[in-house]
Coordinates of N, CA, C and O in Angstrom, one line a residue:
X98 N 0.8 -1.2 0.0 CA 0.0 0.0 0.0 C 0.9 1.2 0.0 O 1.8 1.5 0.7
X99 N 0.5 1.8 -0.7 CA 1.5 3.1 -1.0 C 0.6 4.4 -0.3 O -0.5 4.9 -0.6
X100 N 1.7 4.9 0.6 CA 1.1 6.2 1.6 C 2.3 7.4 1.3 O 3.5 7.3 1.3
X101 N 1.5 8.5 1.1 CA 2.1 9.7 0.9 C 2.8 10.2 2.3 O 2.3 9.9 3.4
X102 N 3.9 10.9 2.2 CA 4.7 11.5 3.4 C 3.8 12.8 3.2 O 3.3 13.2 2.2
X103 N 3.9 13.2 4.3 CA 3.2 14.4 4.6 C 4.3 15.2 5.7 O 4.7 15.0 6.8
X104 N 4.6 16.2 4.5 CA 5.8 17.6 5.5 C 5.2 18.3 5.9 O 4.4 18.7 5.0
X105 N 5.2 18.8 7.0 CA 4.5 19.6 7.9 C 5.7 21.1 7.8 O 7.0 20.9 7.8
X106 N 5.4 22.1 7.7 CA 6.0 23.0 7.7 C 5.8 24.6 8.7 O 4.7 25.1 8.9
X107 N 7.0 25.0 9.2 CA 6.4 26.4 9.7 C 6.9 27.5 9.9 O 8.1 27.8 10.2
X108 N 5.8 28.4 9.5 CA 5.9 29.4 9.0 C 5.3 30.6 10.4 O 4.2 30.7 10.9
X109 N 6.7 31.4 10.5 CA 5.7 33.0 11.1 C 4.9 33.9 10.4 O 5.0 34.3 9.3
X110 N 4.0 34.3 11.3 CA 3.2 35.0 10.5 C 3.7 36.4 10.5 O 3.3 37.1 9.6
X111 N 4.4 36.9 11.3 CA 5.1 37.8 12.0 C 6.1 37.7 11.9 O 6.4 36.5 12.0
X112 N 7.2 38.6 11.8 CA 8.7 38.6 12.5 C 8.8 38.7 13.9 O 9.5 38.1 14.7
X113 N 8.0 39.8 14.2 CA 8.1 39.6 15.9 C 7.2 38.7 16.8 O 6.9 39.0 17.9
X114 N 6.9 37.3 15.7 CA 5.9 36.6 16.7 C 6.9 35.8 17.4 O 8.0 35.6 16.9
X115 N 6.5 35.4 18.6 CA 7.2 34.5 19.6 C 7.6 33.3 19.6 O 8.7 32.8 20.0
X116 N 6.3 32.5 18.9 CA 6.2 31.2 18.0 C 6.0 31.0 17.2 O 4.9 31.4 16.8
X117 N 6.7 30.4 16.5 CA 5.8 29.8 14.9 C 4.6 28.6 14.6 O 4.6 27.4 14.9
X118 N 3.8 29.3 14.0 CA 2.9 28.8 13.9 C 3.1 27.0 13.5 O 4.0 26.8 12.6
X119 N 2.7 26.4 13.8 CA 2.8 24.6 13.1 C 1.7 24.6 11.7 O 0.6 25.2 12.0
X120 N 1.8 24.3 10.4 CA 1.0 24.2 9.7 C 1.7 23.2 8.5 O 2.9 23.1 8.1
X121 N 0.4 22.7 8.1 CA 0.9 22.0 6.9 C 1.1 22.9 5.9 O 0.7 24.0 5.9
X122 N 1.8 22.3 4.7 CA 2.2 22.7 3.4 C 0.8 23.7 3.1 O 0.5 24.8 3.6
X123 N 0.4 22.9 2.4 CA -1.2 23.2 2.0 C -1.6 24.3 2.5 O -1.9 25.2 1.7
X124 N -1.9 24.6 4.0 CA -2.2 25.6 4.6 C -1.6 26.5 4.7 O -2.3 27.5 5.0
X125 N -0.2 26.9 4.4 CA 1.2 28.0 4.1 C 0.5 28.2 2.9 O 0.4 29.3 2.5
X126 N 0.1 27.4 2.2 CA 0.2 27.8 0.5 C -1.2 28.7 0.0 O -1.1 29.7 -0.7
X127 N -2.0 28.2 0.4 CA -3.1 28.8 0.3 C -3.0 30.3 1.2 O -3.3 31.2 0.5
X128 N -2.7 30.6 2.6 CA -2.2 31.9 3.0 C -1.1 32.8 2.1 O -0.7 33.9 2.1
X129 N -0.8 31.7 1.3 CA 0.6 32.8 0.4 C 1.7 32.5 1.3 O 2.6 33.4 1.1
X130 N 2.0 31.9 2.2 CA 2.7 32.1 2.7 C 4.3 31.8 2.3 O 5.5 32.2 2.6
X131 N 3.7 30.7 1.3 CA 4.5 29.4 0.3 C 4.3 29.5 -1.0 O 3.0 29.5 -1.2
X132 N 4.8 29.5 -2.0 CA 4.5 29.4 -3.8 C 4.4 28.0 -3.9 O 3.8 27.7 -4.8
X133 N 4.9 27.1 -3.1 CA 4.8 25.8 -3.7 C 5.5 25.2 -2.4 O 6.4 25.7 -1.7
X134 N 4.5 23.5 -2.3 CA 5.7 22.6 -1.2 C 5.7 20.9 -2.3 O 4.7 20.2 -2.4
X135 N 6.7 20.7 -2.7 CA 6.9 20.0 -3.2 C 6.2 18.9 -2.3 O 5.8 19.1 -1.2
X136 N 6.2 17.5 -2.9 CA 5.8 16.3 -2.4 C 7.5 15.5 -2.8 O 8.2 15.3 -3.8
X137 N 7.5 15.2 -1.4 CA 8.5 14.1 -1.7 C 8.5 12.5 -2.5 O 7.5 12.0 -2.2
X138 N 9.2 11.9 -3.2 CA 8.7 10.6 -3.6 C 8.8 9.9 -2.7 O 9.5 10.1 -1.7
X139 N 8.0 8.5 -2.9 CA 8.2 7.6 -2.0 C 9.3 6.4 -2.5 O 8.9 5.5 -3.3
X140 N 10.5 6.4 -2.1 CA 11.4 5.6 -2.4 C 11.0 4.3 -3.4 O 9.8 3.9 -3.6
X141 N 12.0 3.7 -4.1 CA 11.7 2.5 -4.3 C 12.3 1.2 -3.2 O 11.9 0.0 -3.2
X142 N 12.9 1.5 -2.5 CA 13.4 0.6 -1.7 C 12.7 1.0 -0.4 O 12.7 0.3 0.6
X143 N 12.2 1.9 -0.4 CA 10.6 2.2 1.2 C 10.1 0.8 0.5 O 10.2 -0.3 1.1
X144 N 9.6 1.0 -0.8 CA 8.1 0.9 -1.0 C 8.6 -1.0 -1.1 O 7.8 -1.9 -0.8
X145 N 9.4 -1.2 -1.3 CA 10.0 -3.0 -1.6 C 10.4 -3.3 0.0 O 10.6 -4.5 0.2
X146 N 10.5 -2.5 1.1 CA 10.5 -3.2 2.4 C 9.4 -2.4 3.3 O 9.4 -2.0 4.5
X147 N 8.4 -2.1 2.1 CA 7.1 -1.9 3.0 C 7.6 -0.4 4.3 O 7.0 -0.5 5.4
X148 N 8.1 0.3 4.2 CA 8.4 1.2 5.3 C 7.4 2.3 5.0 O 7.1 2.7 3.9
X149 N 7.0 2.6 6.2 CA 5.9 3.8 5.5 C 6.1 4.8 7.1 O 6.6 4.2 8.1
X150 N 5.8 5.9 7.2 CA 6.3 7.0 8.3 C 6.1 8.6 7.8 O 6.1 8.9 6.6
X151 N 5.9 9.4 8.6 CA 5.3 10.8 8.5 C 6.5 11.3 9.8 O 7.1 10.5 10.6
X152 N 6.7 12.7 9.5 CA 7.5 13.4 10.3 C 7.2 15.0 10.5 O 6.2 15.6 10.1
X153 N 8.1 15.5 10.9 CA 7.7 17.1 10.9 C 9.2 17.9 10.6 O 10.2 17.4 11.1
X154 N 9.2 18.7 10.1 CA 10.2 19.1 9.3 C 10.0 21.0 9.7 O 9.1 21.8 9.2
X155 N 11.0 21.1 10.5 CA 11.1 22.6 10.2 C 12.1 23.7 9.9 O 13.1 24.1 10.5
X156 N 11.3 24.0 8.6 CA 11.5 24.9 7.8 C 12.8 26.5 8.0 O 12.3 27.0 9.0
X157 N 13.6 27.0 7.8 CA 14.0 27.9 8.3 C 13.9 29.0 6.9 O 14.7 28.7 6.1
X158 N 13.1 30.1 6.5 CA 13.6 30.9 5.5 C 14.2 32.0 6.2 O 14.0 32.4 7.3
X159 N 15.2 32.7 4.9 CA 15.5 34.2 4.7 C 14.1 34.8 4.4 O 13.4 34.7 3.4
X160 N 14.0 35.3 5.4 CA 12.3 36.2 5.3 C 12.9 37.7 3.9 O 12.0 38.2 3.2
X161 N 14.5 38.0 3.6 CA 14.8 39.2 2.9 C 14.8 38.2 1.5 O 14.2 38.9 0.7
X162 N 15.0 37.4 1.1 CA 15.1 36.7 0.2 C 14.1 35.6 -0.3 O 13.7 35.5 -1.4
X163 N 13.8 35.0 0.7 CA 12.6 34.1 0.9 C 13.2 32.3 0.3 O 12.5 31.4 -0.3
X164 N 14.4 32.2 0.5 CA 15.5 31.0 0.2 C 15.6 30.6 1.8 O 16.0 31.0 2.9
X165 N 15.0 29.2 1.0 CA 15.1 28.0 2.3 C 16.7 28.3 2.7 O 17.6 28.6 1.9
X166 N 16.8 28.2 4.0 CA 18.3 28.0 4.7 C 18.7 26.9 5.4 O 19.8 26.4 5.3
X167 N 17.7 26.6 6.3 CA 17.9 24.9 6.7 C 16.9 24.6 7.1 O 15.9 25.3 7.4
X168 N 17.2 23.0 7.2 CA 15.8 22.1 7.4 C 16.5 21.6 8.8 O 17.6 21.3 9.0
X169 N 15.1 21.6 9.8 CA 16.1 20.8 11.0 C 14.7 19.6 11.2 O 13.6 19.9 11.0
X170 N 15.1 18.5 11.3 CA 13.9 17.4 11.2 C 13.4 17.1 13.1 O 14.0 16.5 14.0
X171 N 11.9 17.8 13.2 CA 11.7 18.0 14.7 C 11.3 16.6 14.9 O 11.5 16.0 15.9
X172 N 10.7 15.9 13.7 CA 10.2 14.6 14.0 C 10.6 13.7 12.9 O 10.4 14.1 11.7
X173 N 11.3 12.5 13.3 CA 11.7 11.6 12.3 C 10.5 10.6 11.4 O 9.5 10.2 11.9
X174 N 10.9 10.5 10.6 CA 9.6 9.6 10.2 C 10.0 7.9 10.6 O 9.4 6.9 10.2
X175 N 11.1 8.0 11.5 CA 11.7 7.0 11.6 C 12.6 5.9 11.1 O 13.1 5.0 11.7
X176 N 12.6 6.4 9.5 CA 13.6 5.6 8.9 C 14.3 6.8 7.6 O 13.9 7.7 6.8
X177 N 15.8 6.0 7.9 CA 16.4 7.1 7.2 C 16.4 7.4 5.5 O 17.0 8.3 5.0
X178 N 15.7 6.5 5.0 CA 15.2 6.6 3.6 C 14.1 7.8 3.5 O 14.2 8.8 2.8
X179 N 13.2 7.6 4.4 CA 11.9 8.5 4.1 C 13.0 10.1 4.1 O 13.2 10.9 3.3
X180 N 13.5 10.0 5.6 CA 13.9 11.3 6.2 C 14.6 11.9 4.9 O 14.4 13.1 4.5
X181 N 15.4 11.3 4.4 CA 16.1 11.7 3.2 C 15.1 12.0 2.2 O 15.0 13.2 2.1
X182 N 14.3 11.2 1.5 CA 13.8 11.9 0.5 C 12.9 13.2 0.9 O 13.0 14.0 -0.1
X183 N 12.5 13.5 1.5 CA 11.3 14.3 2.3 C 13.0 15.2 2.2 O 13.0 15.7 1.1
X184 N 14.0 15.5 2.9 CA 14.7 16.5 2.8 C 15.4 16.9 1.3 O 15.8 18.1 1.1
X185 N 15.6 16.0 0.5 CA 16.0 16.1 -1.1 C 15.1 16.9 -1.7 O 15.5 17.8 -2.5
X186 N 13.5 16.7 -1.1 CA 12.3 17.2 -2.0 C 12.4 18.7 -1.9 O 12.3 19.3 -3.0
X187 N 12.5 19.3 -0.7 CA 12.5 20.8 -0.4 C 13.7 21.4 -1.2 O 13.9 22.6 -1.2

């Protein structure tokens, strides 16, 4: 059975907010907050030992440029195939 990874991303709505908000792709994109969130593929060697896993991935931009700068992974999907593709994708 083939399951989509799902990156969770986040985004301030503010510079001077205290927290950042948690939101999915989808939900950045539709606020504008995002032009686009890629979908990562799902491996062929996930998908041949059956591994399937979701994580949370946060985001860091240049708010002056709007260029990703780093990805720090808050939650693993637990295996390091997923984690890698899901960071390749962005």
């Amino acid at each position: 059975m083939l399951r989509i990874l799902a990156c969770f991303l986040v985004a301030a709505v503010a510079a001077n907010a205290k927290a950042p908000k948690l939101m999915s792709g989808e939900e950045a994109e539709h606020l504008q907050l995002l032009l686009k969130h890629p979908r990562p593929e799902y491996p062929y060697e996930a998908r041949r030992r059956l591994v399937t896993g979701s994580g949370i991935f946060i985001l860091h931009f240049d708010y002056d440029t709007g260029h990703l700068r780093q990805i720090h992974i808050f939650e693993s999907t637990k295996s390091a195939i997923l984690d890698t593709a899901s960071t390749d994708a962005l």
